[in-house]
């Protein structure tokens, strides 16, 4: 009995040392300790052992059992480590190979630019407003102080849809709709497509504008200057700007806003600013009293500003031809993939 | 519009300021000087010089060695011309000159003799006439050392000024001079003109005009207007056909009022806009006519530009008076209009009253302006101004029709003080509840995340393209071209066009990947709507690095994502839109998704294999974000059963899913396999059973399973596979 146990124990210890993976260890465990395992088989003979010897044999068997279990556990741990190493090696991939994920596309720079400007105006308390793109002639012209015989009417080469209806030539038409629908204080911006009957390297029959309108008690021109300062410095960084008196029928006083040319800083031969040192970026002014009175709003003043999104986008991204904007060429669209908005 | 700096200097004493500086000041005042050019460009280093000596070059038959005196020094010049003699005064281009044609003059040695410049022909100086004759001989009496630019009255600067559309007065030298004068605090010359008869002519006015003045002259024939006048008109772009026309053009450029000259038969005159008979210098009786009107021009002549902006009322009489004065001055004899006619509205201007402080408040000036300061500013601008305590009363001058109310006056002060005087204030902050990003922005972001590039189409297209797609639109009454005739009610045709352009022109033979989308306003007979449309062509990942062509279910996935964002039902019907592939298209409330019909692609000369995919969906103005509610899930295990069917072609699998979901205990039914052959297909679904209150046993679901099989066989006509 003792010999049998000894032989089984020693053989098992050899087997354990020879085991190379967790599966082999598990096999040995089953073979030795299983219900019908070798150990049980040997211990079946315990019945024939004298009662006197039985406790000693039992203790001897237990010692062997513990030794074998210990052996299985420690060898088992080594085998598990080996298995894991093998698995890790097998599962490794070339992490530098391209990702399977669909590459994201991009927002059009007109959208990116619109969002940048909308975000700045939004922080200044301006809310988004909109109006129809097929607009009545009245709202597009008369309502914003451009009567039929006004020279400015010819400046807008207008598309007609049906008698009395045009494709809006500017987002200023939204101003008047808002002035009539809402009560001051009004702080809105309107972004969207506008249409003019012209097409060349710098003009497109469809382009985009953003119009800001602020009407309240005691709005001053200095407020306009302050808002312009915020808007321009957020768009172009710290930049010198000036308001040059100009004429738009819906504002009085009206001004065009120039920023100092960021290419040449006003020195030397420069294509961007045509060597003037200044780049025209937007138009603005104090809301013309005609608009306020005809909307029935009294005792208030206001300012309005309007800019061309294409022009801004072309300046910000250094695009040289407006037609790129509307051709959907992937080589163009992909350029602006990583730009934030 | 072009203005002569010398002319402006005659009208106002500008002192020593340079045109560049004046231009900057005018620009800051709202008269944008777009360019300044020297009228004598190329003639800067060309002076008159006398030939003192002329001998034949020893080594040449044609060349001469000349000694010339340019007033400053005597120079040796080697010259190839033959037509000069000793004593002649000729133009000398000194070393360093760059002639109008671009030729650079340098000191050089010609066949062993130094030449310190070049004697010039008219042609070499960019002037017409005398081609091939040789040097331009200026005669023996011409003073030497005189700049040729000066001699030709081209020593002048041309300012190209864009004045605001409401400033009719600025389309004249007088108007710009007034602006300079108010800025430089000095007076404008040329304030009074001789009187003119206002009666005697019998004029019938049938044109819609605001006012007019006419004058009858007799025997205006005179020698010649001075050559400086013609030179000045020429550098400003005008070429008069006669002396008398030169005078009328000069008056127009000076005061802004166009003049028409008629040959007069008698004293009865019809003012009806009929083209007048051209007046020559020999015309005996001339009627000069000045009318005040604003009219859309048919052409871009100098007069038409002024009529477009609208002439200044009351300038007509002044213009005729000036015409009469100049004719007299330049012909050297007394000239007086015989008869006249004047139609003019009242010259009285209404004064504008406001409080002194309002200007400072309205503009938000850094330093408040006092009454006396304001008064001075307005008076310098030619306004009448009276102060009464804290209120001020200003009357604009007759030529400033654009000033009618307080804000116009504020603008005048803004122009005077400049934008630097305006403070920098920000409106009171305004706290507003901002909703989450608008629907359009969310949709744009989603499409970008799904691999699409945003594009922008022009909304316009041809009737032909729309009829190919069977799409309608809103026609434009005055389109730019056939290609821009209609505003499309559907962006898909425009996006497909851009997709084809990308594939055809830019990707050669490699596998093209094009995914484009656009969100924009579309136009239908019922109204305008915001819409999303997208197109796709190419492949996408099948597995690992392997690519497979995009299929319907990829595109449907894109549309599902968008519909999910909009909280719209993802229920599709098998109908195709007019341009859709009938078997690869689905429509739903407000949109469609699928492949473009191959017939359309063939017409568009599409040569590649594979489908062109499209999708479009109308976007609501805003989406109510639904609030999701808690639902207790089952704590008990569920049972799954798989069923496999043979289905006929054209079977709508959604019906099978719906049938399963209608049965007791069924919580989920998912299609997990589809296999299609010629005439039939197999479809496998996994149905999940579960209960809230207990663990289901096989026997609990037996009835549901049996019913499912029964419905699928008898109602849906499917055949269960084993
Ligand atoms: Zn520059």
JSON list of N, CA and C in Angstrom, two decimals, chain A residues 205-266:
[
{"chain": "A", "resi": 205, "resn": "UNK", "atom": "N", "xyz": [-23.90, 83.53, -58.35]},
{"chain": "A", "resi": 205, "resn": "UNK", "atom": "CA", "xyz": [-25.33, 83.89, -58.31]},
{"chain": "A", "resi": 205, "resn": "UNK", "atom": "C", "xyz": [-25.97, 83.55, -56.97]},
{"chain": "A", "resi": 206, "resn": "UNK", "atom": "N", "xyz": [-25.35, 82.63, -56.25]},
{"chain": "A", "resi": 206, "resn": "UNK", "atom": "CA", "xyz": [-25.83, 82.33, -54.91]},
{"chain": "A", "resi": 206, "resn": "UNK", "atom": "C", "xyz": [-24.65, 82.52, -53.97]},
{"chain": "A", "resi": 207, "resn": "UNK", "atom": "N", "xyz": [-24.85, 83.25, -52.90]},
{"chain": "A", "resi": 207, "resn": "UNK", "atom": "CA", "xyz": [-23.82, 83.33, -51.87]},
{"chain": "A", "resi": 207, "resn": "UNK", "atom": "C", "xyz": [-24.50, 83.48, -50.52]},
{"chain": "A", "resi": 208, "resn": "UNK", "atom": "N", "xyz": [-23.71, 83.64, -49.47]},
{"chain": "A", "resi": 208, "resn": "UNK", "atom": "CA", "xyz": [-24.29, 83.60, -48.12]},
{"chain": "A", "resi": 208, "resn": "UNK", "atom": "C", "xyz": [-23.94, 84.85, -47.34]},
{"chain": "A", "resi": 209, "resn": "UNK", "atom": "N", "xyz": [-24.89, 85.29, -46.56]},
{"chain": "A", "resi": 209, "resn": "UNK", "atom": "CA", "xyz": [-24.67, 86.46, -45.72]},
{"chain": "A", "resi": 209, "resn": "UNK", "atom": "C", "xyz": [-25.05, 86.16, -44.28]},
{"chain": "A", "resi": 210, "resn": "UNK", "atom": "N", "xyz": [-24.47, 86.94, -43.39]},
{"chain": "A", "resi": 210, "resn": "UNK", "atom": "CA", "xyz": [-24.93, 86.93, -42.00]},
{"chain": "A", "resi": 210, "resn": "UNK", "atom": "C", "xyz": [-25.23, 88.37, -41.64]},
{"chain": "A", "resi": 211, "resn": "UNK", "atom": "N", "xyz": [-26.40, 88.56, -41.08]},
{"chain": "A", "resi": 211, "resn": "UNK", "atom": "CA", "xyz": [-26.86, 89.90, -40.74]},
{"chain": "A", "resi": 211, "resn": "UNK", "atom": "C", "xyz": [-27.11, 89.94, -39.25]},
{"chain": "A", "resi": 212, "resn": "UNK", "atom": "N", "xyz": [-26.59, 90.95, -38.59]},
{"chain": "A", "resi": 212, "resn": "UNK", "atom": "CA", "xyz": [-26.88, 91.11, -37.16]},
{"chain": "A", "resi": 212, "resn": "UNK", "atom": "C", "xyz": [-27.72, 92.35, -36.95]},
{"chain": "A", "resi": 213, "resn": "UNK", "atom": "N", "xyz": [-28.66, 92.29, -36.02]},
{"chain": "A", "resi": 213, "resn": "UNK", "atom": "CA", "xyz": [-29.53, 93.44, -35.76]},
{"chain": "A", "resi": 213, "resn": "UNK", "atom": "C", "xyz": [-29.71, 93.57, -34.26]},
{"chain": "A", "resi": 214, "resn": "UNK", "atom": "N", "xyz": [-29.54, 94.80, -33.78]},
{"chain": "A", "resi": 214, "resn": "UNK", "atom": "CA", "xyz": [-29.68, 95.07, -32.35]},
{"chain": "A", "resi": 214, "resn": "UNK", "atom": "C", "xyz": [-30.49, 96.35, -32.21]},
{"chain": "A", "resi": 215, "resn": "UNK", "atom": "N", "xyz": [-31.70, 96.23, -31.66]},
{"chain": "A", "resi": 215, "resn": "UNK", "atom": "CA", "xyz": [-32.55, 97.40, -31.48]},
{"chain": "A", "resi": 215, "resn": "UNK", "atom": "C", "xyz": [-33.01, 97.44, -30.03]},
{"chain": "A", "resi": 216, "resn": "UNK", "atom": "N", "xyz": [-32.78, 98.58, -29.41]},
{"chain": "A", "resi": 216, "resn": "UNK", "atom": "CA", "xyz": [-33.18, 98.73, -28.01]},
{"chain": "A", "resi": 216, "resn": "UNK", "atom": "C", "xyz": [-33.17, 100.22, -27.68]},
{"chain": "A", "resi": 217, "resn": "UNK", "atom": "N", "xyz": [-33.58, 100.52, -26.47]},
{"chain": "A", "resi": 217, "resn": "UNK", "atom": "CA", "xyz": [-33.50, 101.92, -26.03]},
{"chain": "A", "resi": 217, "resn": "UNK", "atom": "C", "xyz": [-32.03, 102.30, -25.88]},
{"chain": "A", "resi": 218, "resn": "UNK", "atom": "N", "xyz": [-31.66, 103.45, -26.48]},
{"chain": "A", "resi": 218, "resn": "UNK", "atom": "CA", "xyz": [-30.32, 103.99, -26.22]},
{"chain": "A", "resi": 218, "resn": "UNK", "atom": "C", "xyz": [-29.15, 103.22, -26.82]},
{"chain": "A", "resi": 219, "resn": "UNK", "atom": "N", "xyz": [-29.39, 102.47, -27.89]},
{"chain": "A", "resi": 219, "resn": "UNK", "atom": "CA", "xyz": [-28.25, 101.81, -28.55]},
{"chain": "A", "resi": 219, "resn": "UNK", "atom": "C", "xyz": [-27.43, 102.88, -29.26]},
{"chain": "A", "resi": 220, "resn": "UNK", "atom": "N", "xyz": [-26.12, 102.84, -29.03]},
{"chain": "A", "resi": 220, "resn": "UNK", "atom": "CA", "xyz": [-25.23, 103.86, -29.59]},
{"chain": "A", "resi": 220, "resn": "UNK", "atom": "C", "xyz": [-24.31, 103.27, -30.65]},
{"chain": "A", "resi": 221, "resn": "UNK", "atom": "N", "xyz": [-23.70, 104.15, -31.42]},
{"chain": "A", "resi": 221, "resn": "UNK", "atom": "CA", "xyz": [-22.77, 103.69, -32.42]},
{"chain": "A", "resi": 221, "resn": "UNK", "atom": "C", "xyz": [-21.55, 103.05, -31.74]},
{"chain": "A", "resi": 222, "resn": "UNK", "atom": "N", "xyz": [-21.23, 103.50, -30.54]},
{"chain": "A", "resi": 222, "resn": "UNK", "atom": "CA", "xyz": [-20.09, 102.92, -29.83]},
{"chain": "A", "resi": 222, "resn": "UNK", "atom": "C", "xyz": [-20.37, 101.45, -29.48]},
{"chain": "A", "resi": 223, "resn": "UNK", "atom": "N", "xyz": [-21.65, 101.10, -29.31]},
{"chain": "A", "resi": 223, "resn": "UNK", "atom": "CA", "xyz": [-21.99, 99.69, -29.07]},
{"chain": "A", "resi": 223, "resn": "UNK", "atom": "C", "xyz": [-21.67, 98.86, -30.31]},
{"chain": "A", "resi": 224, "resn": "UNK", "atom": "N", "xyz": [-21.96, 99.44, -31.46]},
{"chain": "A", "resi": 224, "resn": "UNK", "atom": "CA", "xyz": [-21.63, 98.77, -32.72]},
{"chain": "A", "resi": 224, "resn": "UNK", "atom": "C", "xyz": [-20.12, 98.56, -32.81]},
{"chain": "A", "resi": 225, "resn": "UNK", "atom": "N", "xyz": [-19.38, 99.61, -32.46]},
{"chain": "A", "resi": 225, "resn": "UNK", "atom": "CA", "xyz": [-17.92, 99.52, -32.52]},
{"chain": "A", "resi": 225, "resn": "UNK", "atom": "C", "xyz": [-17.42, 98.42, -31.57]},
{"chain": "A", "resi": 226, "resn": "UNK", "atom": "N", "xyz": [-18.03, 98.36, -30.38]},
{"chain": "A", "resi": 226, "resn": "UNK", "atom": "CA", "xyz": [-17.63, 97.34, -29.41]},
{"chain": "A", "resi": 226, "resn": "UNK", "atom": "C", "xyz": [-17.89, 95.94, -29.92]},
{"chain": "A", "resi": 227, "resn": "UNK", "atom": "N", "xyz": [-19.07, 95.75, -30.51]},
{"chain": "A", "resi": 227, "resn": "UNK", "atom": "CA", "xyz": [-19.43, 94.42, -31.03]},
{"chain": "A", "resi": 227, "resn": "UNK", "atom": "C", "xyz": [-18.51, 94.04, -32.19]},
{"chain": "A", "resi": 228, "resn": "UNK", "atom": "N", "xyz": [-18.20, 95.02, -33.05]},
{"chain": "A", "resi": 228, "resn": "UNK", "atom": "CA", "xyz": [-17.29, 94.75, -34.16]},
{"chain": "A", "resi": 228, "resn": "UNK", "atom": "C", "xyz": [-15.92, 94.33, -33.64]},
{"chain": "A", "resi": 229, "resn": "UNK", "atom": "N", "xyz": [-15.47, 95.02, -32.59]},
{"chain": "A", "resi": 229, "resn": "UNK", "atom": "CA", "xyz": [-14.17, 94.69, -32.00]},
{"chain": "A", "resi": 229, "resn": "UNK", "atom": "C", "xyz": [-14.12, 93.25, -31.53]},
{"chain": "A", "resi": 230, "resn": "UNK", "atom": "N", "xyz": [-15.19, 92.83, -30.85]},
{"chain": "A", "resi": 230, "resn": "UNK", "atom": "CA", "xyz": [-15.25, 91.45, -30.37]},
{"chain": "A", "resi": 230, "resn": "UNK", "atom": "C", "xyz": [-15.23, 90.48, -31.54]},
{"chain": "A", "resi": 231, "resn": "UNK", "atom": "N", "xyz": [-16.11, 90.75, -32.49]},
{"chain": "A", "resi": 231, "resn": "UNK", "atom": "CA", "xyz": [-16.27, 89.85, -33.64]},
{"chain": "A", "resi": 231, "resn": "UNK", "atom": "C", "xyz": [-14.96, 89.70, -34.41]},
{"chain": "A", "resi": 232, "resn": "UNK", "atom": "N", "xyz": [-14.33, 90.84, -34.71]},
{"chain": "A", "resi": 232, "resn": "UNK", "atom": "CA", "xyz": [-13.14, 90.80, -35.56]},
{"chain": "A", "resi": 232, "resn": "UNK", "atom": "C", "xyz": [-11.95, 90.21, -34.83]},
{"chain": "A", "resi": 233, "resn": "UNK", "atom": "N", "xyz": [-11.83, 90.51, -33.52]},
{"chain": "A", "resi": 233, "resn": "UNK", "atom": "CA", "xyz": [-10.66, 89.97, -32.83]},
{"chain": "A", "resi": 233, "resn": "UNK", "atom": "C", "xyz": [-10.81, 88.47, -32.63]},
{"chain": "A", "resi": 234, "resn": "UNK", "atom": "N", "xyz": [-12.04, 87.99, -32.49]},
{"chain": "A", "resi": 234, "resn": "UNK", "atom": "CA", "xyz": [-12.20, 86.54, -32.36]},
{"chain": "A", "resi": 234, "resn": "UNK", "atom": "C", "xyz": [-11.96, 85.84, -33.70]},
{"chain": "A", "resi": 235, "resn": "UNK", "atom": "N", "xyz": [-12.29, 86.52, -34.79]},
{"chain": "A", "resi": 235, "resn": "UNK", "atom": "CA", "xyz": [-12.09, 85.90, -36.10]},
{"chain": "A", "resi": 235, "resn": "UNK", "atom": "C", "xyz": [-10.64, 86.00, -36.58]},
{"chain": "A", "resi": 236, "resn": "UNK", "atom": "N", "xyz": [-10.05, 87.16, -36.41]},
{"chain": "A", "resi": 236, "resn": "UNK", "atom": "CA", "xyz": [-8.75, 87.41, -37.03]},
{"chain": "A", "resi": 236, "resn": "UNK", "atom": "C", "xyz": [-7.62, 87.60, -36.02]},
{"chain": "A", "resi": 237, "resn": "UNK", "atom": "N", "xyz": [-7.91, 87.40, -34.74]},
{"chain": "A", "resi": 237, "resn": "UNK", "atom": "CA", "xyz": [-6.89, 87.67, -33.74]},
{"chain": "A", "resi": 237, "resn": "UNK", "atom": "C", "xyz": [-6.82, 89.16, -33.49]},
{"chain": "A", "resi": 238, "resn": "UNK", "atom": "N", "xyz": [-5.82, 89.58, -32.74]},
{"chain": "A", "resi": 238, "resn": "UNK", "atom": "CA", "xyz": [-5.71, 91.01, -32.45]},
{"chain": "A", "resi": 238, "resn": "UNK", "atom": "C", "xyz": [-5.40, 91.73, -33.75]},
{"chain": "A", "resi": 239, "resn": "UNK", "atom": "N", "xyz": [-6.33, 92.54, -34.19]},
{"chain": "A", "resi": 239, "resn": "UNK", "atom": "CA", "xyz": [-6.16, 93.17, -35.50]},
{"chain": "A", "resi": 239, "resn": "UNK", "atom": "C", "xyz": [-6.73, 94.59, -35.42]},
{"chain": "A", "resi": 240, "resn": "UNK", "atom": "N", "xyz": [-6.02, 95.52, -36.09]},
{"chain": "A", "resi": 240, "resn": "UNK", "atom": "CA", "xyz": [-6.51, 96.89, -36.14]},
{"chain": "A", "resi": 240, "resn": "UNK", "atom": "C", "xyz": [-7.67, 96.95, -37.12]},
{"chain": "A", "resi": 241, "resn": "UNK", "atom": "N", "xyz": [-8.72, 97.69, -36.79]},
{"chain": "A", "resi": 241, "resn": "UNK", "atom": "CA", "xyz": [-9.78, 97.87, -37.77]},
{"chain": "A", "resi": 241, "resn": "UNK", "atom": "C", "xyz": [-10.23, 99.31, -37.79]},
{"chain": "A", "resi": 242, "resn": "UNK", "atom": "N", "xyz": [-10.96, 99.67, -38.84]},
{"chain": "A", "resi": 242, "resn": "UNK", "atom": "CA", "xyz": [-11.49, 101.03, -38.91]},
{"chain": "A", "resi": 242, "resn": "UNK", "atom": "C", "xyz": [-12.88, 100.99, -39.51]},
{"chain": "A", "resi": 243, "resn": "UNK", "atom": "N", "xyz": [-13.70, 101.95, -39.16]},
{"chain": "A", "resi": 243, "resn": "UNK", "atom": "CA", "xyz": [-15.02, 102.09, -39.76]},
{"chain": "A", "resi": 243, "resn": "UNK", "atom": "C", "xyz": [-14.95, 103.29, -40.69]},
{"chain": "A", "resi": 244, "resn": "UNK", "atom": "N", "xyz": [-15.20, 103.02, -41.96]},
{"chain": "A", "resi": 244, "resn": "UNK", "atom": "CA", "xyz": [-15.10, 104.05, -42.97]},
{"chain": "A", "resi": 244, "resn": "UNK", "atom": "C", "xyz": [-16.52, 104.43, -43.37]},
{"chain": "A", "resi": 245, "resn": "UNK", "atom": "N", "xyz": [-16.89, 105.73, -43.25]},
{"chain": "A", "resi": 245, "resn": "UNK", "atom": "CA", "xyz": [-18.27, 106.11, -43.59]},
{"chain": "A", "resi": 245, "resn": "UNK", "atom": "C", "xyz": [-18.63, 105.63, -44.98]},
{"chain": "A", "resi": 246, "resn": "UNK", "atom": "N", "xyz": [-19.81, 105.05, -45.10]},
{"chain": "A", "resi": 246, "resn": "UNK", "atom": "CA", "xyz": [-20.23, 104.54, -46.39]},
{"chain": "A", "resi": 246, "resn": "UNK", "atom": "C", "xyz": [-21.75, 104.61, -46.44]},
{"chain": "A", "resi": 247, "resn": "UNK", "atom": "N", "xyz": [-22.30, 104.11, -47.51]},
{"chain": "A", "resi": 247, "resn": "UNK", "atom": "CA", "xyz": [-23.74, 104.26, -47.68]},
{"chain": "A", "resi": 247, "resn": "UNK", "atom": "C", "xyz": [-24.42, 102.92, -47.92]},
{"chain": "A", "resi": 248, "resn": "UNK", "atom": "N", "xyz": [-25.37, 102.59, -47.07]},
{"chain": "A", "resi": 248, "resn": "UNK", "atom": "CA", "xyz": [-26.31, 101.50, -47.31]},
{"chain": "A", "resi": 248, "resn": "UNK", "atom": "C", "xyz": [-27.69, 102.07, -47.01]},
{"chain": "A", "resi": 249, "resn": "UNK", "atom": "N", "xyz": [-28.68, 101.79, -47.85]},
{"chain": "A", "resi": 249, "resn": "UNK", "atom": "CA", "xyz": [-29.97, 102.47, -47.67]},
{"chain": "A", "resi": 249, "resn": "UNK", "atom": "C", "xyz": [-30.63, 102.20, -46.32]},
{"chain": "A", "resi": 250, "resn": "UNK", "atom": "N", "xyz": [-30.33, 101.06, -45.70]},
{"chain": "A", "resi": 250, "resn": "UNK", "atom": "CA", "xyz": [-31.06, 100.70, -44.47]},
{"chain": "A", "resi": 250, "resn": "UNK", "atom": "C", "xyz": [-30.35, 101.13, -43.21]},
{"chain": "A", "resi": 251, "resn": "UNK", "atom": "N", "xyz": [-29.21, 101.83, -43.34]},
{"chain": "A", "resi": 251, "resn": "UNK", "atom": "CA", "xyz": [-28.54, 102.34, -42.15]},
{"chain": "A", "resi": 251, "resn": "UNK", "atom": "C", "xyz": [-28.15, 103.79, -42.35]},
{"chain": "A", "resi": 252, "resn": "UNK", "atom": "N", "xyz": [-27.99, 104.50, -41.25]},
{"chain": "A", "resi": 252, "resn": "UNK", "atom": "CA", "xyz": [-27.59, 105.90, -41.28]},
{"chain": "A", "resi": 252, "resn": "UNK", "atom": "C", "xyz": [-27.17, 106.30, -39.87]},
{"chain": "A", "resi": 253, "resn": "UNK", "atom": "N", "xyz": [-25.96, 106.61, -39.60]},
{"chain": "A", "resi": 253, "resn": "UNK", "atom": "CA", "xyz": [-24.80, 106.56, -40.49]},
{"chain": "A", "resi": 253, "resn": "UNK", "atom": "C", "xyz": [-24.44, 105.12, -40.86]},
{"chain": "A", "resi": 254, "resn": "UNK", "atom": "N", "xyz": [-23.88, 104.98, -42.05]},
{"chain": "A", "resi": 254, "resn": "UNK", "atom": "CA", "xyz": [-23.44, 103.67, -42.49]},
{"chain": "A", "resi": 254, "resn": "UNK", "atom": "C", "xyz": [-21.93, 103.66, -42.58]},
{"chain": "A", "resi": 255, "resn": "UNK", "atom": "N", "xyz": [-21.36, 102.48, -42.46]},
{"chain": "A", "resi": 255, "resn": "UNK", "atom": "CA", "xyz": [-19.91, 102.40, -42.53]},
{"chain": "A", "resi": 255, "resn": "UNK", "atom": "C", "xyz": [-19.48, 101.06, -43.10]},
{"chain": "A", "resi": 256, "resn": "UNK", "atom": "N", "xyz": [-18.35, 101.09, -43.79]},
{"chain": "A", "resi": 256, "resn": "UNK", "atom": "CA", "xyz": [-17.71, 99.85, -44.17]},
{"chain": "A", "resi": 256, "resn": "UNK", "atom": "C", "xyz": [-16.57, 99.62, -43.21]},
{"chain": "A", "resi": 257, "resn": "UNK", "atom": "N", "xyz": [-16.34, 98.36, -42.88]},
{"chain": "A", "resi": 257, "resn": "UNK", "atom": "CA", "xyz": [-15.31, 98.06, -41.90]},
{"chain": "A", "resi": 257, "resn": "UNK", "atom": "C", "xyz": [-14.13, 97.42, -42.60]},
{"chain": "A", "resi": 258, "resn": "UNK", "atom": "N", "xyz": [-12.96, 97.98, -42.37]},
{"chain": "A", "resi": 258, "resn": "UNK", "atom": "CA", "xyz": [-11.72, 97.43, -42.93]},
{"chain": "A", "resi": 258, "resn": "UNK", "atom": "C", "xyz": [-10.89, 96.90, -41.77]},
{"chain": "A", "resi": 259, "resn": "UNK", "atom": "N", "xyz": [-10.20, 95.79, -42.01]},
{"chain": "A", "resi": 259, "resn": "UNK", "atom": "CA", "xyz": [-9.19, 95.38, -41.05]},
{"chain": "A", "resi": 259, "resn": "UNK", "atom": "C", "xyz": [-7.83, 95.61, -41.69]},
{"chain": "A", "resi": 260, "resn": "UNK", "atom": "N", "xyz": [-6.83, 95.80, -40.85]},
{"chain": "A", "resi": 260, "resn": "UNK", "atom": "CA", "xyz": [-5.49, 95.98, -41.37]},
{"chain": "A", "resi": 260, "resn": "UNK", "atom": "C", "xyz": [-5.08, 94.69, -42.07]},
{"chain": "A", "resi": 261, "resn": "UNK", "atom": "N", "xyz": [-4.49, 94.80, -43.25]},
{"chain": "A", "resi": 261, "resn": "UNK", "atom": "CA", "xyz": [-4.12, 93.62, -44.03]},
{"chain": "A", "resi": 261, "resn": "UNK", "atom": "C", "xyz": [-3.18, 92.74, -43.21]},
{"chain": "A", "resi": 262, "resn": "UNK", "atom": "N", "xyz": [-3.61, 91.49, -42.96]},
{"chain": "A", "resi": 262, "resn": "UNK", "atom": "CA", "xyz": [-2.78, 90.62, -42.12]},
{"chain": "A", "resi": 262, "resn": "UNK", "atom": "C", "xyz": [-1.65, 89.98, -42.91]},
{"chain": "A", "resi": 263, "resn": "UNK", "atom": "N", "xyz": [-1.64, 90.18, -44.22]},
{"chain": "A", "resi": 263, "resn": "UNK", "atom": "CA", "xyz": [-0.55, 89.65, -45.04]},
{"chain": "A", "resi": 263, "resn": "UNK", "atom": "C", "xyz": [0.64, 90.60, -45.02]},
{"chain": "A", "resi": 264, "resn": "UNK", "atom": "N", "xyz": [0.34, 91.87, -45.31]},
{"chain": "A", "resi": 264, "resn": "UNK", "atom": "CA", "xyz": [1.46, 92.81, -45.49]},
{"chain": "A", "resi": 264, "resn": "UNK", "atom": "C", "xyz": [1.54, 93.84, -44.38]},
{"chain": "A", "resi": 265, "resn": "UNK", "atom": "N", "xyz": [0.57, 93.86, -43.47]},
{"chain": "A", "resi": 265, "resn": "UNK", "atom": "CA", "xyz": [0.52, 94.86, -42.39]},
{"chain": "A", "resi": 265, "resn": "UNK", "atom": "C", "xyz": [0.66, 96.27, -42.97]},
{"chain": "A", "resi": 266, "resn": "UNK", "atom": "N", "xyz": [0.14, 96.44, -44.18]},
{"chain": "A", "resi": 266, "resn": "UNK", "atom": "CA", "xyz": [0.14, 97.77, -44.76]},
{"chain": "A", "resi": 266, "resn": "UNK", "atom": "C", "xyz": [1.43, 98.19, -45.43]}
]
